[in-house]
mmCIF file of C-alpha atoms in Angstrom:
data_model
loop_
_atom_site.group_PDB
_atom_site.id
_atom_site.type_symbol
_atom_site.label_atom_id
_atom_site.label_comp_id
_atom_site.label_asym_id
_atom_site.label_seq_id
_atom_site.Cartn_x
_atom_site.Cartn_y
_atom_site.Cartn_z
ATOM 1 C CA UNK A 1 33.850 86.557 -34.476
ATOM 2 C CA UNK A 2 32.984 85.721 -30.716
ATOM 3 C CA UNK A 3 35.190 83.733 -28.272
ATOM 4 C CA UNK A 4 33.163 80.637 -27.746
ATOM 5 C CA UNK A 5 31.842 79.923 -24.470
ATOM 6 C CA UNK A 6 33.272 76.670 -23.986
ATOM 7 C CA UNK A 7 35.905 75.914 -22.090
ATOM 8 C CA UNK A 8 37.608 72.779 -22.753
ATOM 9 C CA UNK A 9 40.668 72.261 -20.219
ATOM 10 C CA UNK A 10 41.891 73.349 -16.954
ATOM 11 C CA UNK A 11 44.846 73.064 -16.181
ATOM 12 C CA UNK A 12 46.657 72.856 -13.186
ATOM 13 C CA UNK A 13 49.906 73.475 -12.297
ATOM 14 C CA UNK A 14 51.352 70.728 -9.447
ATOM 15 C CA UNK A 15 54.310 70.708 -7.376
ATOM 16 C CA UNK A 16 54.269 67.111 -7.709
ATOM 17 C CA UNK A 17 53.008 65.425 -11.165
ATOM 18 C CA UNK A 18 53.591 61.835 -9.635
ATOM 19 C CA UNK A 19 51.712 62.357 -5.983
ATOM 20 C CA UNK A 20 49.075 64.601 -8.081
ATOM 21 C CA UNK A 21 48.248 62.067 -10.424
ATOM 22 C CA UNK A 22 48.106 58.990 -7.746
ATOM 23 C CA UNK A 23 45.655 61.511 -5.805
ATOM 24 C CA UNK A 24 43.234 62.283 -8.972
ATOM 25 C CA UNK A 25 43.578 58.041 -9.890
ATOM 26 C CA UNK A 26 42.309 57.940 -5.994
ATOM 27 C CA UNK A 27 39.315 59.706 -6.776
ATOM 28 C CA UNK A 28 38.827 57.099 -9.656
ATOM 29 C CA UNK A 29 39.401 59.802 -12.774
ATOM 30 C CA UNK A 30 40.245 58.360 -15.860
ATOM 31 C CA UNK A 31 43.534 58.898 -17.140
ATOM 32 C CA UNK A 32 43.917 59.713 -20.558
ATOM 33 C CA UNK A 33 46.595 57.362 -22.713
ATOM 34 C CA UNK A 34 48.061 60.952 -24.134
ATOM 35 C CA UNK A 35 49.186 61.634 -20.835
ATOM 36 C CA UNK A 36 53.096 61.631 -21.012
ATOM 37 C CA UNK A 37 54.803 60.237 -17.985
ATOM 38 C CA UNK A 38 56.663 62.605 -15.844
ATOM 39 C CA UNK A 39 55.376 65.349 -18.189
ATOM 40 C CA UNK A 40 51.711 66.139 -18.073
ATOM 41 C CA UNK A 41 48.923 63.891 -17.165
ATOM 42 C CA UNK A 42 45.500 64.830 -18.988
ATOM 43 C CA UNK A 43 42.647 63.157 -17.177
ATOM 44 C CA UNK A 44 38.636 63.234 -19.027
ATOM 45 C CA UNK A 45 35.986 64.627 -17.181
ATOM 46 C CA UNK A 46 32.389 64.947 -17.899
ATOM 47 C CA UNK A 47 33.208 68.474 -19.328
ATOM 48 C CA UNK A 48 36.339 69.987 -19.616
ATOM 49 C CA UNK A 49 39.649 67.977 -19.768
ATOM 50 C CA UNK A 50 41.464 68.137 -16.658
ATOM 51 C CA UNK A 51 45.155 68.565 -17.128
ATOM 52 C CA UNK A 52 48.355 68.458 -14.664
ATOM 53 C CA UNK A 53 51.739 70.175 -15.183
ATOM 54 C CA UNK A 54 54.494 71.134 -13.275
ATOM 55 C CA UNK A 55 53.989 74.375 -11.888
ATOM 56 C CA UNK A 56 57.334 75.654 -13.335
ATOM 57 C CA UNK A 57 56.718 74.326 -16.603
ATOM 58 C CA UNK A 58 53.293 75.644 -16.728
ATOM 59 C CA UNK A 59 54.839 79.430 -15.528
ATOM 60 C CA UNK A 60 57.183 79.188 -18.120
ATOM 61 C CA UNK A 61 54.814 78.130 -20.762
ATOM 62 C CA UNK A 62 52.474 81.029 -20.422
ATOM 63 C CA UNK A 63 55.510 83.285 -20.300
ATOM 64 C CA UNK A 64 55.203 84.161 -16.164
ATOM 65 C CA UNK A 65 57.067 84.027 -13.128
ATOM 66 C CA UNK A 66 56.302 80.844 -10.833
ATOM 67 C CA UNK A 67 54.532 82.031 -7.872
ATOM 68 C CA UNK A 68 56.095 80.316 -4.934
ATOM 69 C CA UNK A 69 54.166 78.581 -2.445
ATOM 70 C CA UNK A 70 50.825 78.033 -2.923
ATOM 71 C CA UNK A 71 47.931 80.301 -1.536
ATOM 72 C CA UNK A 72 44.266 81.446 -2.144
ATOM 73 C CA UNK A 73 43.743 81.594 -6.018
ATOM 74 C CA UNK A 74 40.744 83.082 -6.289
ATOM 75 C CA UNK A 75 39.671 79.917 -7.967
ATOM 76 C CA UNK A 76 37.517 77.163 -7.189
ATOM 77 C CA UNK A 77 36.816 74.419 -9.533
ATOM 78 C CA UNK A 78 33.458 72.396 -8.923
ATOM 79 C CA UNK A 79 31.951 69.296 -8.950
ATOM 80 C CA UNK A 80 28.070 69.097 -9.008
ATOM 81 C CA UNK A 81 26.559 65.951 -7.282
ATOM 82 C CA UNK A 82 23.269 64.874 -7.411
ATOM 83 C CA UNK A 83 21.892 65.187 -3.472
ATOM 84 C CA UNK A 84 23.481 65.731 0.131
ATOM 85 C CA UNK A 85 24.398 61.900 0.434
ATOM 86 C CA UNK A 86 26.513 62.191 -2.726
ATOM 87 C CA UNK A 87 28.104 65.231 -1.408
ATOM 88 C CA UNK A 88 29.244 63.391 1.861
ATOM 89 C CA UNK A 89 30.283 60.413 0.050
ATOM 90 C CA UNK A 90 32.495 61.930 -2.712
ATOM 91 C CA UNK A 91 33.877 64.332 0.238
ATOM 92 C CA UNK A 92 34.906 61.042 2.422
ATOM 93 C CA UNK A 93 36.580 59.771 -0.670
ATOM 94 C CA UNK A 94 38.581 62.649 -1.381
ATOM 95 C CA UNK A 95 39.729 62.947 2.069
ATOM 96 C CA UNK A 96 40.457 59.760 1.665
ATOM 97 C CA UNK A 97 43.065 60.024 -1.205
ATOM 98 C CA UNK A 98 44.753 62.687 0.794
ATOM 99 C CA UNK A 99 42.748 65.870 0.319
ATOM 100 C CA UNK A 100 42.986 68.434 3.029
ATOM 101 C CA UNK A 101 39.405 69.288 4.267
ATOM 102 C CA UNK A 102 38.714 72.719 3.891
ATOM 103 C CA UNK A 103 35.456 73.353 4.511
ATOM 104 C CA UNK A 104 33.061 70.408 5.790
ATOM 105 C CA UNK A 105 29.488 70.404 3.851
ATOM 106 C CA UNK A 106 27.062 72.358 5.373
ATOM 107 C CA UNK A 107 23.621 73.379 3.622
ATOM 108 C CA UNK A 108 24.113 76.674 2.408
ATOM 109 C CA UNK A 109 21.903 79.662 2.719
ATOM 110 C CA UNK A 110 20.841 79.610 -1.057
ATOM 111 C CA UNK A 111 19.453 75.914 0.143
ATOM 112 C CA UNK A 112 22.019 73.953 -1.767
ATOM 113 C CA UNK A 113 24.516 71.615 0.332
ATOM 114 C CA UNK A 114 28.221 72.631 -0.696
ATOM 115 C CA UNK A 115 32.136 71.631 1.188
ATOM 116 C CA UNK A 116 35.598 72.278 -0.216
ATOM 117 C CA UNK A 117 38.599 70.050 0.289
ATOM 118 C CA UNK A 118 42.053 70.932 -1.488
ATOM 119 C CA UNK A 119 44.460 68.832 -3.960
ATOM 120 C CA UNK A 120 48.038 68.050 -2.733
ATOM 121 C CA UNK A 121 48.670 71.392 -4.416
ATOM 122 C CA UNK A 122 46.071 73.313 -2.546
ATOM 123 C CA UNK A 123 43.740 73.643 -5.339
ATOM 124 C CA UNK A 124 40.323 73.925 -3.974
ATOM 125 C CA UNK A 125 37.548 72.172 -5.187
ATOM 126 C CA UNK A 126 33.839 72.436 -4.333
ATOM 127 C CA UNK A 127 31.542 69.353 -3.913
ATOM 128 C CA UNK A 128 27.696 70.480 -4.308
ATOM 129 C CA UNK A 129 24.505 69.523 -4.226
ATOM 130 C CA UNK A 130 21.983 72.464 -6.135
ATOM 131 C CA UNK A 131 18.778 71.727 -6.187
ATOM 132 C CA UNK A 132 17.960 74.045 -8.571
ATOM 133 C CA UNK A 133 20.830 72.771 -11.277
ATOM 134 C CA UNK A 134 20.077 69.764 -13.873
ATOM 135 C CA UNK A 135 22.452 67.874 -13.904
ATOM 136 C CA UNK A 136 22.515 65.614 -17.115
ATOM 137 C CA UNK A 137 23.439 61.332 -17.835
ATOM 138 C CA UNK A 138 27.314 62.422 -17.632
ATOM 139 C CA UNK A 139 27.217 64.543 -14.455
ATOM 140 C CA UNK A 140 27.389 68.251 -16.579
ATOM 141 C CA UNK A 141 25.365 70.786 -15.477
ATOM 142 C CA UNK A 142 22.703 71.828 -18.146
ATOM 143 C CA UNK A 143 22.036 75.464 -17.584
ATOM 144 C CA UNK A 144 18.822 77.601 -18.782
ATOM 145 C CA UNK A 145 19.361 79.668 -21.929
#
């Protein structure tokens, strides 16, 4: 047996579920109806389920300490747009819903475009333009073999 090489949520954990969910609604994600109120909030994404839970609850359901404030992760999540003027747009919107800028898009030296902005829980996301990714109908990234 392999592990497959899909990975089908991401989940966050959120200081906040309520301002955390109004923030991702901001962006215009769908909610899913098996969210549960107060609870968890499961929004669907053009690949992998995106799910929010409170940070203790999520510590305590993988059996680890909660790690106090929030800091570097050594995670990025990423959303691939389809030029530079998407990039900008989708980065004005999120700052708009309350995301901290991070870092403002620049073009990168690989010759993509690429900025980060954080969640209300400092979770940092990437919004880039790669030329050399396809990206397909749904917005998923169809890599070479």
């Amino acid at each position: 047996m392999t592990l497959p090489a899909a990975i089908s949520v991401v989940t966050l954990g959120v200081t906040d579920l309520e301002r955390s969910v109004a923030f991702y609604q901001a962006l215009g994600w769908p909610m899913s109806s098996t969210s549960q109120p107060g609870t968890i909030a499961w929004f669907r994404t053009a690949g992998a389920t995106l799910g929010l839970f409170p940070t203790e609850a999520l510590a305590a359901d993988a059996g680890v300490p909660e790690g106090g404030e929030p800091v570097f992760r050594e995670v990025t999540l990423a959303v691939n747009l389809g030029s530079r003027e998407e990039v900008d747009a989708a980065m004005a919107l999120a700052l708009e819903a309350g995301a901290d800028l991070v870092k403002a898009p620049v073009t990168a030296e690989w010759g993509g475009y690429s900025g980060y902005f954080a969640d209300p829980d400092g979770h940092l996301w990437e919004l880039v333009h790669a030329p050399g990714f396809t990206l397909t109908g749904d917005g998923r990234v169809e890599m070479p073999a």
